[in-house]
Tab-separated table of C-alpha atoms and ligand atoms in Angstrom:
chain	number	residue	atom	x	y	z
A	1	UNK	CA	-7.439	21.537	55.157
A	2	UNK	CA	-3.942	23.151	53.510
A	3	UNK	CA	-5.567	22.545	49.876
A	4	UNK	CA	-4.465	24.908	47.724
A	5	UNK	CA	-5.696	24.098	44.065
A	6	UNK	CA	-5.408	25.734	40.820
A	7	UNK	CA	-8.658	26.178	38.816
A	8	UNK	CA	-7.892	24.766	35.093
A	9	UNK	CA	-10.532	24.338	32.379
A	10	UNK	CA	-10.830	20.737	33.030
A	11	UNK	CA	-11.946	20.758	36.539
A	12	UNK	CA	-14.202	24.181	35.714
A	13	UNK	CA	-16.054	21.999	33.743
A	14	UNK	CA	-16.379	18.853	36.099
A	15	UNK	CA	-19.736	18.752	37.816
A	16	UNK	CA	-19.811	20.110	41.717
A	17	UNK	CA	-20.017	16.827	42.786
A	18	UNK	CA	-17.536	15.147	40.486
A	19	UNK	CA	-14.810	18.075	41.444
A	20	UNK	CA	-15.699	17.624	45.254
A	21	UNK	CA	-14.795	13.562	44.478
A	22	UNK	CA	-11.364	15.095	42.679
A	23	UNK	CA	-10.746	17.031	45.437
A	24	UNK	CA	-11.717	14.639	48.395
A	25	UNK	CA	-9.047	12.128	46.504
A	26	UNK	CA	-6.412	14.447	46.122
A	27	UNK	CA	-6.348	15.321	49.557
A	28	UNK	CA	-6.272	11.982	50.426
A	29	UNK	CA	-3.781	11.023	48.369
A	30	UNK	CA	-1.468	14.413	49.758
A	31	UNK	CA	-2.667	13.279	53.224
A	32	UNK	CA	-1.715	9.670	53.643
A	33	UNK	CA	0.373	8.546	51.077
A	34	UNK	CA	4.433	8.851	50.127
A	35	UNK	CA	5.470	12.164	51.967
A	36	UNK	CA	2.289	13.204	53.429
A	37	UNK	CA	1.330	10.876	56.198
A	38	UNK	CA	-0.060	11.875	59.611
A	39	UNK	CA	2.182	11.332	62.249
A	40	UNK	CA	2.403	11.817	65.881
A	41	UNK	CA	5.435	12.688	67.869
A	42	UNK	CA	5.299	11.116	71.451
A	43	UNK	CA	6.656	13.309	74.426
A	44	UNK	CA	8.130	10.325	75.862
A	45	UNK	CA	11.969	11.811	75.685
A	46	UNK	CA	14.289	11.876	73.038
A	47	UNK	CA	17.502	9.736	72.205
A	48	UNK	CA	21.088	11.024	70.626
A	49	UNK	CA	21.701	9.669	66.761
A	50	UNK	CA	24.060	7.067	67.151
A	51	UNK	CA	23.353	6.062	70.769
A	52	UNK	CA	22.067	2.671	71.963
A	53	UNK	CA	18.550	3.807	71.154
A	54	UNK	CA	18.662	4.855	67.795
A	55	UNK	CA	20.585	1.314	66.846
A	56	UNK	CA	17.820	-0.461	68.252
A	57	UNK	CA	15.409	1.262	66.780
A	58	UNK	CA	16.928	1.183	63.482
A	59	UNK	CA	17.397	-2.991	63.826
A	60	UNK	CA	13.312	-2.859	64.646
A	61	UNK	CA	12.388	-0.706	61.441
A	62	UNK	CA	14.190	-3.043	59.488
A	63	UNK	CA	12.667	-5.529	60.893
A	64	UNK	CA	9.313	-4.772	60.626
A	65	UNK	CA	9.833	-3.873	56.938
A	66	UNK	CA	10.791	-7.535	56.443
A	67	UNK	CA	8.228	-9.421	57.974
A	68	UNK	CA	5.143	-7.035	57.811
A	69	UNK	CA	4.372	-7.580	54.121
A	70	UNK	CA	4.033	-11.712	55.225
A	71	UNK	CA	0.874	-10.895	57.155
A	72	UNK	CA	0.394	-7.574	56.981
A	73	UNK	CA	1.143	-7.312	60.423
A	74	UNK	CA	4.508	-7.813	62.839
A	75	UNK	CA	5.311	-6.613	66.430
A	76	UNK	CA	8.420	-6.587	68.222
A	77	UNK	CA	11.102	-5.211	70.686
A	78	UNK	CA	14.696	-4.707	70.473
A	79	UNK	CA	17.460	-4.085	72.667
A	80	UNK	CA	17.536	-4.204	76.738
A	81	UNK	CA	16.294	-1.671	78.960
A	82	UNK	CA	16.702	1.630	79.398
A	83	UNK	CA	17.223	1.204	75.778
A	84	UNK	CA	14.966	-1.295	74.428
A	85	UNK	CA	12.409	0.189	71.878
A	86	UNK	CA	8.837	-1.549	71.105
A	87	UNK	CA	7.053	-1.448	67.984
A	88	UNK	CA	4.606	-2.230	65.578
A	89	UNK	CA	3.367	-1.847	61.887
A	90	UNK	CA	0.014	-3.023	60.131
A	91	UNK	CA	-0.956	-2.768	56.267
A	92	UNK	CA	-4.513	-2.811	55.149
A	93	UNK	CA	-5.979	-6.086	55.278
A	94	UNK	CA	-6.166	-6.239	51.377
A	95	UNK	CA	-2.899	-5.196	50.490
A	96	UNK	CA	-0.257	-7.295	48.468
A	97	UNK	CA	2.406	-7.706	50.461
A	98	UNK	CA	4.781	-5.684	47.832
A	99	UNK	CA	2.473	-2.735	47.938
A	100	UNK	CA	2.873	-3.601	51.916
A	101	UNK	CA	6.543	-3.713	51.908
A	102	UNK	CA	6.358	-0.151	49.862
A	103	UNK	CA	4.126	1.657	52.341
A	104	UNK	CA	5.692	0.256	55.562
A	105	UNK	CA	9.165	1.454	54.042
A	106	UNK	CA	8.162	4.413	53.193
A	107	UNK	CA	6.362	4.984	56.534
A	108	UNK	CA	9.248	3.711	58.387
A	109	UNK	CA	11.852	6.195	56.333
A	110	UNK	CA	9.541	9.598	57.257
A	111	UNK	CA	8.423	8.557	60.452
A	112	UNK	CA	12.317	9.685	60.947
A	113	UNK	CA	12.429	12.636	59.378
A	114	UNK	CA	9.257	14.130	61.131
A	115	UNK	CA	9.909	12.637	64.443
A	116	UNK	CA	14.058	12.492	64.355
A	117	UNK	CA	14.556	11.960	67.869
A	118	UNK	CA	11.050	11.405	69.696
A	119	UNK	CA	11.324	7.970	71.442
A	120	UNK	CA	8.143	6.713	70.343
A	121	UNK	CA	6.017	8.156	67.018
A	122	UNK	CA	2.877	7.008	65.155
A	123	UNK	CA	2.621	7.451	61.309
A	124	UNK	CA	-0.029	6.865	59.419
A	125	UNK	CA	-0.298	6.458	55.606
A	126	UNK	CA	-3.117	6.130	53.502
A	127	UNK	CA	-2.535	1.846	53.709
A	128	UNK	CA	-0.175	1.358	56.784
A	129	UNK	CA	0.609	2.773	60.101
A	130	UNK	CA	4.071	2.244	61.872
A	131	UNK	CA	4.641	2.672	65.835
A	132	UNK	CA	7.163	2.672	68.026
A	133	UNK	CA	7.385	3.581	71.947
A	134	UNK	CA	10.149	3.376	74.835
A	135	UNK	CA	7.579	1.661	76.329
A	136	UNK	CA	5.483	-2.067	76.328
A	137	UNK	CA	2.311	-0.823	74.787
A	138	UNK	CA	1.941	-4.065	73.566
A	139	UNK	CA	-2.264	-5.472	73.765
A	140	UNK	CA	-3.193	-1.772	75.243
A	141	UNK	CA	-5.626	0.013	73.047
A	142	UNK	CA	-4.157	3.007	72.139
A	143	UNK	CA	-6.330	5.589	72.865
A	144	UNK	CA	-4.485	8.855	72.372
A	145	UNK	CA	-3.410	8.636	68.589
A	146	UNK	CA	-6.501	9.054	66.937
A	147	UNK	CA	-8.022	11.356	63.501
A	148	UNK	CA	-10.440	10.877	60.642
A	149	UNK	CA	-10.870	12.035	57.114
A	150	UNK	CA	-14.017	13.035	55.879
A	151	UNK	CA	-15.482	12.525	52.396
A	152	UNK	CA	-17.046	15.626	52.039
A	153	UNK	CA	-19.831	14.626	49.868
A	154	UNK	CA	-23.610	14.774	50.946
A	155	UNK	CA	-25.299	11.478	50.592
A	156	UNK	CA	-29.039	11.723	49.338
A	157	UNK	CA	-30.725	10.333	52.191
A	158	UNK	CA	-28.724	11.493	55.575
A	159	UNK	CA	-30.411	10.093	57.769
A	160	UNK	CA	-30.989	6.484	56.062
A	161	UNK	CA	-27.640	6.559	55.224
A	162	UNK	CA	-26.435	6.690	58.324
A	163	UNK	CA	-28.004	3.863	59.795
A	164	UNK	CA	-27.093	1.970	56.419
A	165	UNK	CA	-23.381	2.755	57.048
A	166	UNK	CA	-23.665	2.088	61.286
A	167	UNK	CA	-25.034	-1.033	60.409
A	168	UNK	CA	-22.380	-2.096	58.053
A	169	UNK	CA	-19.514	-1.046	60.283
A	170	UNK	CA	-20.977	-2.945	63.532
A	171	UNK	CA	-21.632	-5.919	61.500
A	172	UNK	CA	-17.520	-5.635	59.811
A	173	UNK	CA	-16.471	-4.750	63.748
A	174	UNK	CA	-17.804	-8.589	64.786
A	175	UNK	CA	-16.208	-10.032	61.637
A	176	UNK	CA	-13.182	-8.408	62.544
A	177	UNK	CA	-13.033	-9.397	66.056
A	178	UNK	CA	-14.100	-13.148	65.105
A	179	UNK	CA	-11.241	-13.588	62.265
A	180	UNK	CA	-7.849	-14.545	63.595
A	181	UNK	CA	-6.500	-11.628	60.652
A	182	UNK	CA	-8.347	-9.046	62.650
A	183	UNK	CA	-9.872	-7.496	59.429
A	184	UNK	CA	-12.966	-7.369	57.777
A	185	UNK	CA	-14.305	-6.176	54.737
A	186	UNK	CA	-18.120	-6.132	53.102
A	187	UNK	CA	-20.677	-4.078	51.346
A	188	UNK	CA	-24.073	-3.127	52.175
A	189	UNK	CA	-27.105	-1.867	50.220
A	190	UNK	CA	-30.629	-1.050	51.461
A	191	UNK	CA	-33.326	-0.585	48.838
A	192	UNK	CA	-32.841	3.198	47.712
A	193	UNK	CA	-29.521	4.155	49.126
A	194	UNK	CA	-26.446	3.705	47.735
A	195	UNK	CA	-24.373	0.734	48.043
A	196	UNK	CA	-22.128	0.992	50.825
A	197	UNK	CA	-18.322	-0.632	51.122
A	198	UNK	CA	-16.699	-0.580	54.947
A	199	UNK	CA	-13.783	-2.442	56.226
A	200	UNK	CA	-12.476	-3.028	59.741
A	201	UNK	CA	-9.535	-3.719	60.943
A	202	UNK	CA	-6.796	-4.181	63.957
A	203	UNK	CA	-3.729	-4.587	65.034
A	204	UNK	CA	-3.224	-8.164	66.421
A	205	UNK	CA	-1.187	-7.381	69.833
A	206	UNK	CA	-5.208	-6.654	70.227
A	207	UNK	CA	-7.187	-9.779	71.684
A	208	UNK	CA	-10.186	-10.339	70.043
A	209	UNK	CA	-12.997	-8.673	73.003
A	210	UNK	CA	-10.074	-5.290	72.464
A	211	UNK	CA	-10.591	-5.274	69.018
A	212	UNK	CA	-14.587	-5.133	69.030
A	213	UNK	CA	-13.940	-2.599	71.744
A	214	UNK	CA	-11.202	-0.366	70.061
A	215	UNK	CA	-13.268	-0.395	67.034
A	216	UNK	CA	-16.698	-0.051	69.179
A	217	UNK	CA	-14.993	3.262	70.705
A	218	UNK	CA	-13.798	4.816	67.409
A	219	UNK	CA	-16.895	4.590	65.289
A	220	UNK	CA	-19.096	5.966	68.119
A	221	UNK	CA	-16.631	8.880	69.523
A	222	UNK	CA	-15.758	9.710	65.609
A	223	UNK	CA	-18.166	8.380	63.126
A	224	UNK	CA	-20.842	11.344	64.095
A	225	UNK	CA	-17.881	13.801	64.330
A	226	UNK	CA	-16.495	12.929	61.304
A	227	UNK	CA	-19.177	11.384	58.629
A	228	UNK	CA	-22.442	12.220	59.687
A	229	UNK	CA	-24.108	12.553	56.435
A	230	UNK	CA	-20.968	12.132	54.639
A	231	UNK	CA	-20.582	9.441	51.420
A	232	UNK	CA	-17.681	8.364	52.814
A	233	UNK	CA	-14.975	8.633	55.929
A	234	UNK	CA	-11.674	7.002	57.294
A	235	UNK	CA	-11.306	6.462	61.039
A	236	UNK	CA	-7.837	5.783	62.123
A	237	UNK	CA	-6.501	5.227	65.848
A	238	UNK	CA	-3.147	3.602	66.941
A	239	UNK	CA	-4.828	0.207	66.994
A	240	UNK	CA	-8.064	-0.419	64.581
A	241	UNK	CA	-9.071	1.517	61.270
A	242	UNK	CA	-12.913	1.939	60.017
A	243	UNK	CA	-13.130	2.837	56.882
A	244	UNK	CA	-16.420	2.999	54.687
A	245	UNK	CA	-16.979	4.759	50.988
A	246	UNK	CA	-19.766	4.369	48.410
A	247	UNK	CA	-17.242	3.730	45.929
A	248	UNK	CA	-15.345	-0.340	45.629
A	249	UNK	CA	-12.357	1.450	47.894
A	250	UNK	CA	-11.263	-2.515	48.672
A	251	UNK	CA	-9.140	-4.437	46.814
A	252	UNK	CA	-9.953	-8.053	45.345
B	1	LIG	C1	-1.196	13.146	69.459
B	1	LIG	O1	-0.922	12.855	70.837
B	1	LIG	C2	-1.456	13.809	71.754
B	1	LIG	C3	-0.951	13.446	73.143
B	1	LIG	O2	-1.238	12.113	73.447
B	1	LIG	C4	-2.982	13.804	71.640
B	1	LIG	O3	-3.540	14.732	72.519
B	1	LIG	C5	-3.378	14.132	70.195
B	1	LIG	O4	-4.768	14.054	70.049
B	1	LIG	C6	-2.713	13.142	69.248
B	1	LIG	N1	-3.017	13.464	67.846
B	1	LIG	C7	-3.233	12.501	66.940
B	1	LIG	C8	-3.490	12.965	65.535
B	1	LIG	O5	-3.229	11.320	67.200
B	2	LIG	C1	-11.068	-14.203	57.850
B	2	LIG	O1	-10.685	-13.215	56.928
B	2	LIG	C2	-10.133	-13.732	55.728
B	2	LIG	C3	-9.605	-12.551	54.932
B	2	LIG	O2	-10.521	-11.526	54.869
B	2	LIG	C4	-11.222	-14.515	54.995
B	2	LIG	O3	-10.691	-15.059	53.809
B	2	LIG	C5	-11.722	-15.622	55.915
B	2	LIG	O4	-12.799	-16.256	55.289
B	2	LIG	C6	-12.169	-15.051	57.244
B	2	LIG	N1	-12.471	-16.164	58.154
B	2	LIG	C7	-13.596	-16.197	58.851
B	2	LIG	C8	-13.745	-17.357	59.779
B	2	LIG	O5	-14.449	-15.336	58.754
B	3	LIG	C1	3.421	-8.920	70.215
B	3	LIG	O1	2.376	-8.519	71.087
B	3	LIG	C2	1.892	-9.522	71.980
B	3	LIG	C3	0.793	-8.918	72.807
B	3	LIG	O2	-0.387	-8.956	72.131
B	3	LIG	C4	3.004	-10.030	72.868
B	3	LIG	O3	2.520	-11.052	73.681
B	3	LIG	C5	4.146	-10.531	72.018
B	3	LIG	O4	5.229	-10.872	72.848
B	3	LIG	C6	4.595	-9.451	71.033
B	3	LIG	N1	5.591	-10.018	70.138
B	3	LIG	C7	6.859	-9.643	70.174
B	3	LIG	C8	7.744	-10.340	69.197
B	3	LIG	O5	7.271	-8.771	70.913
């Protein structure tokens, strides 16, 4: 991690675990939200500003800033081949859809900057991802774009907790695959642990058996990578998110 903080009185006097909390937030806050999303730039070749592929792709940015917030979700293609573009953008299943329209505009605006002429990019903010590809990638799990954040406090009971917080996130992954949003969200607390909150979620080019499988294939490749032990971590791929904190991180 690039943290770089300055000790003031204030946070001297916060308790270890309180100032780990500060700190876990703040880098999640420089991490995935207004300027400091995490993006990746596909190798898939690059187009000229002001050719045939940067209008289209410029017509499907806009257009997935409009009709995103509806649903939180919108795919679609522009433009004819060799220069038709593909793309996609999700918001967090309990979002508004202003606070939608904000992140996928926002995502959609820097995705540009850090990626200026990559043909297809990922970018991921704290509460929206944006995609775009040369290519149909359309119902495909994406399997390549992929990272986690780590909450790195120590929850009291390790082991417990982890089968608390494995059995929360395989219970959300059937919701989410069962619900026509593709998202769940829930809370789960086993006499002396802590309360745990998860959600689940996909994008819907997924069909429903792909979503329980994207999901299935990111908690078990990066929930013991990323969390074990952990109060708290957020899984992200190109297709499905798993999220889970011991803090109310969901909205409503
Ligand atoms: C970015 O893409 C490359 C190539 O597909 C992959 O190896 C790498 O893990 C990806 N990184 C992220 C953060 O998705
Ligand atoms: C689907 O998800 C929505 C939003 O989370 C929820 O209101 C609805 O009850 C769910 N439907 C089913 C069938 O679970
Ligand atoms: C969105 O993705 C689905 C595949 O899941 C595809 O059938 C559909 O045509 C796409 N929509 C648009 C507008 O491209």
């Amino acid at each position: 991690m690039f943290l770089k903080l300055k000790q003031t009185k204030s946070q001297i006097t916060m308790s270890s675990s309180r100032f780990i909390f500060f700190v876990y937030h703040l880098a999640l806050a420089l991490i995935l939200q207004k300027a400091f999303g995490s993006q990746n730039c596909s190798n898939s070749g690059n187009f000229a500003a002001n050719s045939p592929y940067a209008v289209n792709l410029n017509d499907l940015l806009n257009y997935l800033t409009s009709q995103t917030p509806q649903t939180r979700f919108a795919n679609a293609s522009f433009g004819q081949p060799p220069d038709r573009v593909y793309g996609l953008a999700l918001c967090r299943g309990d979002m508004s859809s202003q606070d939608c329209e904000t992140c996928v505009r926002e995502a959609a605006s820097e995705i540009q900057n850090r990626c200026p002429n990559n043909k297809g990019a990922i970018i991921w903010y704290y509460d929206c991802l944006v995609k775009y590809s040369n290519t149909d990638f359309f119902g495909q799990i994406d399997t390549q774009n992929k990272f986690y954040i780590q909450n790195p406090n120590n929850a009291a009971n390790p082991t417990a907790f982890n089968l608390q917080t494995e059995g929360l996130l395989k219970q959300l992954t059937y919701q989410a695959s069962r619900n026509s949003t593709l998202y769940a969200a829930g809370e789960l607390q086993v006499y002396g642990l802590q309360r745990v909150y998860g959600l689940t979620q996909c994008t819907r080019d997924l069909s429903p058996s792909d979503c329980k499988k994207c999901l299935e294939d990111l908690i078990s490749e990066y929930l013991p990578l990323c969390c074990n032990g952990r109060e708290g971590g957020r899984l992200y791929s190109g297709s499905c998110l798993a999220q889970y904190e011991v803090f109310r991180f969901i909205r409503g």
